[in-house]
PDB file of C-alpha atoms and ligand atoms in Angstrom:
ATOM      1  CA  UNK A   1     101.418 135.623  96.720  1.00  0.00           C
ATOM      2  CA  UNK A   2     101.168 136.924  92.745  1.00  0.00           C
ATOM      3  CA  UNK A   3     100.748 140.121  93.893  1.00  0.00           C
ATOM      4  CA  UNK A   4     103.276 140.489  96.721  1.00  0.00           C
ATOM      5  CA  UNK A   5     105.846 139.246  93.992  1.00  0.00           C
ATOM      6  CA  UNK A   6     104.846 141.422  91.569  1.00  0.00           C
ATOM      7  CA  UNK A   7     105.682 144.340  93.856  1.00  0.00           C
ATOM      8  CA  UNK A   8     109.046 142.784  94.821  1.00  0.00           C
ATOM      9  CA  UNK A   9     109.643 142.301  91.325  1.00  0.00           C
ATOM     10  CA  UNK A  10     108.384 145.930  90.536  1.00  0.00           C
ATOM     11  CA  UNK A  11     110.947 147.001  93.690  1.00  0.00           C
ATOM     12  CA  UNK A  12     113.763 145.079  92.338  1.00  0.00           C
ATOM     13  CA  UNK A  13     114.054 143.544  95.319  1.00  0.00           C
ATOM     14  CA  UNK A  14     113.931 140.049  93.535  1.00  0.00           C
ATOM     15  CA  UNK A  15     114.753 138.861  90.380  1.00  0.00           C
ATOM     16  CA  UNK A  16     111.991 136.951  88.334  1.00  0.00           C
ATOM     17  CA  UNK A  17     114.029 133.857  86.627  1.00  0.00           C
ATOM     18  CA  UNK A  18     115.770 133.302  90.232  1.00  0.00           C
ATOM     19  CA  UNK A  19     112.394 132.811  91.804  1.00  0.00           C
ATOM     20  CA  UNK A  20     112.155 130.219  88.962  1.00  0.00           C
ATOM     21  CA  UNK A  21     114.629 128.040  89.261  1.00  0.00           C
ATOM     22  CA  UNK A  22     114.330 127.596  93.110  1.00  0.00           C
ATOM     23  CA  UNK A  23     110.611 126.879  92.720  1.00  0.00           C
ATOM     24  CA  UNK A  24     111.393 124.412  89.561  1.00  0.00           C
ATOM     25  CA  UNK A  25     114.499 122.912  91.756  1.00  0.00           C
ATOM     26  CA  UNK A  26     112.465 121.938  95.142  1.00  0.00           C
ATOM     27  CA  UNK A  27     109.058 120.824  92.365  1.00  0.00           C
ATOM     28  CA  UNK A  28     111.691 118.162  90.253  1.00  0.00           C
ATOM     29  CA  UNK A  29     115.092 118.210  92.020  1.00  0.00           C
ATOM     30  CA  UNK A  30     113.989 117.606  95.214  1.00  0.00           C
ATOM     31  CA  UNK A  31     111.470 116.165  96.963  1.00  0.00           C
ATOM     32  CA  UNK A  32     110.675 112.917  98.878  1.00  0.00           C
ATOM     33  CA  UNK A  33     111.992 110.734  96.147  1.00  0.00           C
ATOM     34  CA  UNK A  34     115.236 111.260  97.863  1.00  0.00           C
ATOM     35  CA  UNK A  35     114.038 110.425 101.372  1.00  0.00           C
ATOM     36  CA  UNK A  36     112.817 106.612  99.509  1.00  0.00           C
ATOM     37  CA  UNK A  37     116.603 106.432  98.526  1.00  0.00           C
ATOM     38  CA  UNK A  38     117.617 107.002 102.007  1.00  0.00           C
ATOM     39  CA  UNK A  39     115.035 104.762 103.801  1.00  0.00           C
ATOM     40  CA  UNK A  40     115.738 101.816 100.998  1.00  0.00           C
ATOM     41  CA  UNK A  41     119.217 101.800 101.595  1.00  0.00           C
ATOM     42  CA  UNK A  42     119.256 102.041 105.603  1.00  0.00           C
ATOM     43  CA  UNK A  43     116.598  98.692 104.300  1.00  0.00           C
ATOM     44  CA  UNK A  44     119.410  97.345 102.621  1.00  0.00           C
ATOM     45  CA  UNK A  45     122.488  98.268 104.194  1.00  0.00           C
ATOM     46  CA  UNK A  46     122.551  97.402 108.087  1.00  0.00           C
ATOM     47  CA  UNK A  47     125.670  99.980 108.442  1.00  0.00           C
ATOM     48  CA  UNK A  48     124.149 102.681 106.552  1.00  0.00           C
ATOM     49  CA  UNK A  49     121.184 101.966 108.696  1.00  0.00           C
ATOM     50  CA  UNK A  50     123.255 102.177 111.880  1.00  0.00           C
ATOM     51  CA  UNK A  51     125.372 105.412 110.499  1.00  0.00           C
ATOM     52  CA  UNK A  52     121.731 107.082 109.721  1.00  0.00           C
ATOM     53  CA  UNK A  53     120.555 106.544 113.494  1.00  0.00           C
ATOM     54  CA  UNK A  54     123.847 107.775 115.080  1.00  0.00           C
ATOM     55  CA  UNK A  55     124.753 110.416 112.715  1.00  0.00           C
ATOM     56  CA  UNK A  56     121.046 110.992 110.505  1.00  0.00           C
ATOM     57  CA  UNK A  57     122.992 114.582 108.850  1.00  0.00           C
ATOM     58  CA  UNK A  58     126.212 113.276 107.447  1.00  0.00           C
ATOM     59  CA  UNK A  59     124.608 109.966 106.253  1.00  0.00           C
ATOM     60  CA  UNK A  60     122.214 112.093 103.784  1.00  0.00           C
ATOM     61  CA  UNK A  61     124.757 114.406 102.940  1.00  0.00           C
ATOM     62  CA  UNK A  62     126.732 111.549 101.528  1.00  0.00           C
ATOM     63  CA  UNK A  63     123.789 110.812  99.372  1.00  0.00           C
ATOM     64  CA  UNK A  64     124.278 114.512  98.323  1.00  0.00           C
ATOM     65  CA  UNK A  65     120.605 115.625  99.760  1.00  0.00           C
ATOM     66  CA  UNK A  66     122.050 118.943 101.996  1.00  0.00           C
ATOM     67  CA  UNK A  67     120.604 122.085 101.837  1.00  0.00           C
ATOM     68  CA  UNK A  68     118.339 124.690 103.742  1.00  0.00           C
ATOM     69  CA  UNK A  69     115.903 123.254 106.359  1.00  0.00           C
ATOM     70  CA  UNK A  70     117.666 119.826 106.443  1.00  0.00           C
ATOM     71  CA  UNK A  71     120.928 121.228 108.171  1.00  0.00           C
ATOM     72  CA  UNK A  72     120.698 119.308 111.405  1.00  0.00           C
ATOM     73  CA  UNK A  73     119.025 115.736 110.730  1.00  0.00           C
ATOM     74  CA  UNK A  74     117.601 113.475 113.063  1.00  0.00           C
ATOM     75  CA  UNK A  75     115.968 109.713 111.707  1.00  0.00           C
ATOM     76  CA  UNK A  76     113.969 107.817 114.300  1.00  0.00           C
ATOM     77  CA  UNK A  77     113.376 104.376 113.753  1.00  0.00           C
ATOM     78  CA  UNK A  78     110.017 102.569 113.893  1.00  0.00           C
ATOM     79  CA  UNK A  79     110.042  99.433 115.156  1.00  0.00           C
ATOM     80  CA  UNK A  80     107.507  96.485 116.694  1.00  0.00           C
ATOM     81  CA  UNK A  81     107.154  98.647 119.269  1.00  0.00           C
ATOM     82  CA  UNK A  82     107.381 102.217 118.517  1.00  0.00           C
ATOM     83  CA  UNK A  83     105.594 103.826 115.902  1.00  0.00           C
ATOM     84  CA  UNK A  84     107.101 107.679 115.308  1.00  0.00           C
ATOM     85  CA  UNK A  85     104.960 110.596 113.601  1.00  0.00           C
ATOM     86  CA  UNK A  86     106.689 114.034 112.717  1.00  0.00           C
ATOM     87  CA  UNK A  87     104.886 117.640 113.933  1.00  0.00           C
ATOM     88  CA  UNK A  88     105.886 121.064 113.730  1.00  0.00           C
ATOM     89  CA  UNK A  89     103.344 122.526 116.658  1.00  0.00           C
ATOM     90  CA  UNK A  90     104.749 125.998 116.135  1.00  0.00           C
ATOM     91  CA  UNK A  91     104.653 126.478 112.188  1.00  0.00           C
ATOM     92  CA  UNK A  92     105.973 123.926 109.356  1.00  0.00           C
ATOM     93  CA  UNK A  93     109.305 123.309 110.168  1.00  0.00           C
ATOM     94  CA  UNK A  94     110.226 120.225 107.853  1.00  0.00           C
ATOM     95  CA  UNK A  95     113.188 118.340 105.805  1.00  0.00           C
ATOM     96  CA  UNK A  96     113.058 119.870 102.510  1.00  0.00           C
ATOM     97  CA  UNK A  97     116.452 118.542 101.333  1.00  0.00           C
ATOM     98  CA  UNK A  98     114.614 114.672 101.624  1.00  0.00           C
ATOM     99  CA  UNK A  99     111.115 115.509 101.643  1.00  0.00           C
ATOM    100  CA  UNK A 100     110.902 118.533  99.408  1.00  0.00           C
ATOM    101  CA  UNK A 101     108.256 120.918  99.882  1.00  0.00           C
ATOM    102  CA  UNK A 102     105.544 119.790 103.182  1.00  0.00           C
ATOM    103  CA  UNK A 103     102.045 118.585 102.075  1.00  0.00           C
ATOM    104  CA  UNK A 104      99.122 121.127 102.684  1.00  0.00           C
ATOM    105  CA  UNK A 105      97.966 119.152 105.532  1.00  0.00           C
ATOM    106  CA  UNK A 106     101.090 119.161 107.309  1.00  0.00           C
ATOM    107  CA  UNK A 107     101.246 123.032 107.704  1.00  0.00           C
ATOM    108  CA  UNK A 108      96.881 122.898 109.280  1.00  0.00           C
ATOM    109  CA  UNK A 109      95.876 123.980 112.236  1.00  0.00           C
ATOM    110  CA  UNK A 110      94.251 120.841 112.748  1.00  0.00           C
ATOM    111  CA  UNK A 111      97.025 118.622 111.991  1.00  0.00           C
ATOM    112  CA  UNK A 112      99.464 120.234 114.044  1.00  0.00           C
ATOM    113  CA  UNK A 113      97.457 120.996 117.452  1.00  0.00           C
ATOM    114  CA  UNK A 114      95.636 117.022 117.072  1.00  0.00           C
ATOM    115  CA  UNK A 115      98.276 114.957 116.765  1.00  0.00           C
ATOM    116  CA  UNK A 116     100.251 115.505 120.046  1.00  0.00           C
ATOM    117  CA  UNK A 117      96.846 115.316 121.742  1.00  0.00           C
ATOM    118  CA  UNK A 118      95.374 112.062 119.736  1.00  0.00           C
ATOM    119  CA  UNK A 119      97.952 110.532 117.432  1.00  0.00           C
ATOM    120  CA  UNK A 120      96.063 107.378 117.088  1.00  0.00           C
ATOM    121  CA  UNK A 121      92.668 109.816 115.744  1.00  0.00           C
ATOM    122  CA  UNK A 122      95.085 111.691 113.254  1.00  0.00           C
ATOM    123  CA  UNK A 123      96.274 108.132 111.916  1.00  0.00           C
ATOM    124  CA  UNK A 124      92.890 107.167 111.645  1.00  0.00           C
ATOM    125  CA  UNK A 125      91.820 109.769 109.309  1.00  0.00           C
ATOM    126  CA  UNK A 126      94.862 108.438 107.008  1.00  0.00           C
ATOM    127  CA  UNK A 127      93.353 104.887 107.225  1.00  0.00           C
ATOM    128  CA  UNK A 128      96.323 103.765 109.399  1.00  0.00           C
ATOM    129  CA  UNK A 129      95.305 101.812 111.923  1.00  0.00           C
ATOM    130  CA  UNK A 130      98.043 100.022 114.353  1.00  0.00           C
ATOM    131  CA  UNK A 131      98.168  97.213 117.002  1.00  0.00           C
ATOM    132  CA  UNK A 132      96.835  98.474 120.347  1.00  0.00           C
ATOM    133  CA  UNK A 133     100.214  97.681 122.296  1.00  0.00           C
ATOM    134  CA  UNK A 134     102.264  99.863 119.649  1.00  0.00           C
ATOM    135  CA  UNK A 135     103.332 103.007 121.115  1.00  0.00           C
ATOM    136  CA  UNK A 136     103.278 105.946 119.578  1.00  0.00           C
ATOM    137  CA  UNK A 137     105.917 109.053 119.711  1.00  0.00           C
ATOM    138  CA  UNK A 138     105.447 112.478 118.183  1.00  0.00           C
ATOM    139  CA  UNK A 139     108.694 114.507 117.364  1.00  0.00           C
ATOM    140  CA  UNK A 140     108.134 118.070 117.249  1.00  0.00           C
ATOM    141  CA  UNK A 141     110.201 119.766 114.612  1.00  0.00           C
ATOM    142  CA  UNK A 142     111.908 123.428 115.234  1.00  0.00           C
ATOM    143  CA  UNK A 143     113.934 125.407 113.687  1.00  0.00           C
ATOM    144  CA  UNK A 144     117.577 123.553 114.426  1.00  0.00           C
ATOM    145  CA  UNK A 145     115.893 119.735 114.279  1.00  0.00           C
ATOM    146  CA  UNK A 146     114.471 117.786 111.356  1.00  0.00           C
ATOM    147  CA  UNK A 147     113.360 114.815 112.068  1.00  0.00           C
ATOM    148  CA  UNK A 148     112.779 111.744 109.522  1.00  0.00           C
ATOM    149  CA  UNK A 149     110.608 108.172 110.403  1.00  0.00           C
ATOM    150  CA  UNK A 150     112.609 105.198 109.209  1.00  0.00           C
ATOM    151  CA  UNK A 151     109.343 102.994 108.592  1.00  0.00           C
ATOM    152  CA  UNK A 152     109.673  99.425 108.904  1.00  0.00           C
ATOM    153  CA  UNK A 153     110.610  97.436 106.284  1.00  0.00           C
ATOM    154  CA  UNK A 154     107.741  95.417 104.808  1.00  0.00           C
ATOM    155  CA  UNK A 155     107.600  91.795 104.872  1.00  0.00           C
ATOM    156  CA  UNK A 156     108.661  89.767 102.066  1.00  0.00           C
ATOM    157  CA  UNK A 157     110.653  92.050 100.082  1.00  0.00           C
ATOM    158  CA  UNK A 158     114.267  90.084 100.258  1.00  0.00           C
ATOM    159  CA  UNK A 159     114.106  89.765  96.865  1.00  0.00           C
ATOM    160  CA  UNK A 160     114.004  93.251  95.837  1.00  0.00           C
ATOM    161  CA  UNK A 161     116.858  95.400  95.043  1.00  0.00           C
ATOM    162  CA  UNK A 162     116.990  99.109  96.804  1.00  0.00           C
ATOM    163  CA  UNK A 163     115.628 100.564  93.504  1.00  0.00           C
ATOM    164  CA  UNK A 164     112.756  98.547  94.165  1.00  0.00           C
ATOM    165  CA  UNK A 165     112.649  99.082  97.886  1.00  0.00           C
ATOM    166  CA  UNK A 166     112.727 102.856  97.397  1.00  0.00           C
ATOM    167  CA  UNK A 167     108.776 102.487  95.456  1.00  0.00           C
ATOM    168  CA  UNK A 168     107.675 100.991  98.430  1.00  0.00           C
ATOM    169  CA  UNK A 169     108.613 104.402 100.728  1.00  0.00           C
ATOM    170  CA  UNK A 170     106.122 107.230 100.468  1.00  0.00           C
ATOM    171  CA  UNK A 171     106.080 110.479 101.837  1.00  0.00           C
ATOM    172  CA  UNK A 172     103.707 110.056 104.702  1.00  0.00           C
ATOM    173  CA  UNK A 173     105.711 106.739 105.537  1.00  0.00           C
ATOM    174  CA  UNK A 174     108.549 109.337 106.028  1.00  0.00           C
ATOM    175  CA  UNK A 175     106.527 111.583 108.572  1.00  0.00           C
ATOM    176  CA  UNK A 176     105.091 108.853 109.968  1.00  0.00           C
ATOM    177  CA  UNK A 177     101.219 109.791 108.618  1.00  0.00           C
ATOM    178  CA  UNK A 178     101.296 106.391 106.648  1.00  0.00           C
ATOM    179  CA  UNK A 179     103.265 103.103 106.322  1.00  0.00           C
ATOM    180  CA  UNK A 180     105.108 102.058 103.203  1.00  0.00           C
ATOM    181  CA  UNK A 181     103.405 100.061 100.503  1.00  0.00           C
ATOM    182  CA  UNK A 182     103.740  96.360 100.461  1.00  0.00           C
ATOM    183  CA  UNK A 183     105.584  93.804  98.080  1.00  0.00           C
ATOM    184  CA  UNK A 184     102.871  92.972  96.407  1.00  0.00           C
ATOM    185  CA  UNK A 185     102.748  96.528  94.803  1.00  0.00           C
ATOM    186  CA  UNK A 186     105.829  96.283  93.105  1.00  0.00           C
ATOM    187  CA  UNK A 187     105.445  94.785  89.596  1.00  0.00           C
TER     188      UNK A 187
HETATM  189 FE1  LIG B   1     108.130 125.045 112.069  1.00  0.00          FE
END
């Protein structure tokens, strides 16, 4: 990487304190902090919940989170009896503008091939384990679609405002790897 940027540099072909700012923008600007905003307010708000399903794209963009690689948005829903996990099989196709930059493991080989062909295994190794009769879809990610998992709220959290809600979403909640902490987390 160091040294193909060096040449580039070298080249002129790109300019150093650019390179900068878009690496400092998607470290601290963006990154799944902004997903938790989304997911606690769909919580919170049963229209913005119902706006996110039918129209997953313009409801983030209202929340200002647009950008590259989160142009066409799509959020499935867990439920009782659905769980959803997120894939890209062909690459790492993946929501930067709510998620920020993808986790090491969701770019492996491993990752990617196992989890359309044992979803249940993959969750395992994350020390997610769900009821037998929950079914389990896998979204495959491309290059137009970016798909986010609206985890299920947890249980006794009506007394906690959407600031609070949104410490109770992590990243793997959002691809579907994990499930959001519960109340009793929150301080
Ligand atoms: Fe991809």
């Amino acid at each position: 990487m160091r040294a193909l940027q060096t040449v580039l540099t070298q080249k002129g072909y790109i300019d150093p304190a650019a390179l900068d700012v878009l690496i400092d923008t998607y470290q601290t600007r963006i990154g799944p902090r902004n997903g938790a905003r989304v997911i606690a307010r769909a919580w919170a708000e049963p229209a913005f919940f119902d706006w996110l399903l039918r129209d997953a794209s313009a409801a983030i963009a209202s929340m200002g989170y647009t950008g590259r690689q989160g142009e066409h948005m799509v959020a499935v829903p867990n439920t009782g009896q659905v769980h959803n996990m997120v894939v890209c099989t062909l690459c790492s196709c993946y929501p930067w503008p709510v998620l920020g930059l993808p986790p090491v493991w969701y770019k492996s080989a491993p990752y990617r091939s196992r989890v359309v062909r044992d979803p249940r295994g993959v969750l395992a190794d994350f020390g997610v384990s769900l009821p037998a009769g929950q079914e389990i879809r896998v979204w495959d990610s491309t290059a137009e679609v970016r798909y986010l998992v609206v985890p299920q709220r947890p249980a006794d959290t009506d007394h906690l405002d959407v600031e609070q809600l949104s410490a109770l979403v992590t990243r793997d909640s959002m691809i579907g790897a994990g499930l959001p902490k519960s109340a009793a987390t929150v301080p």
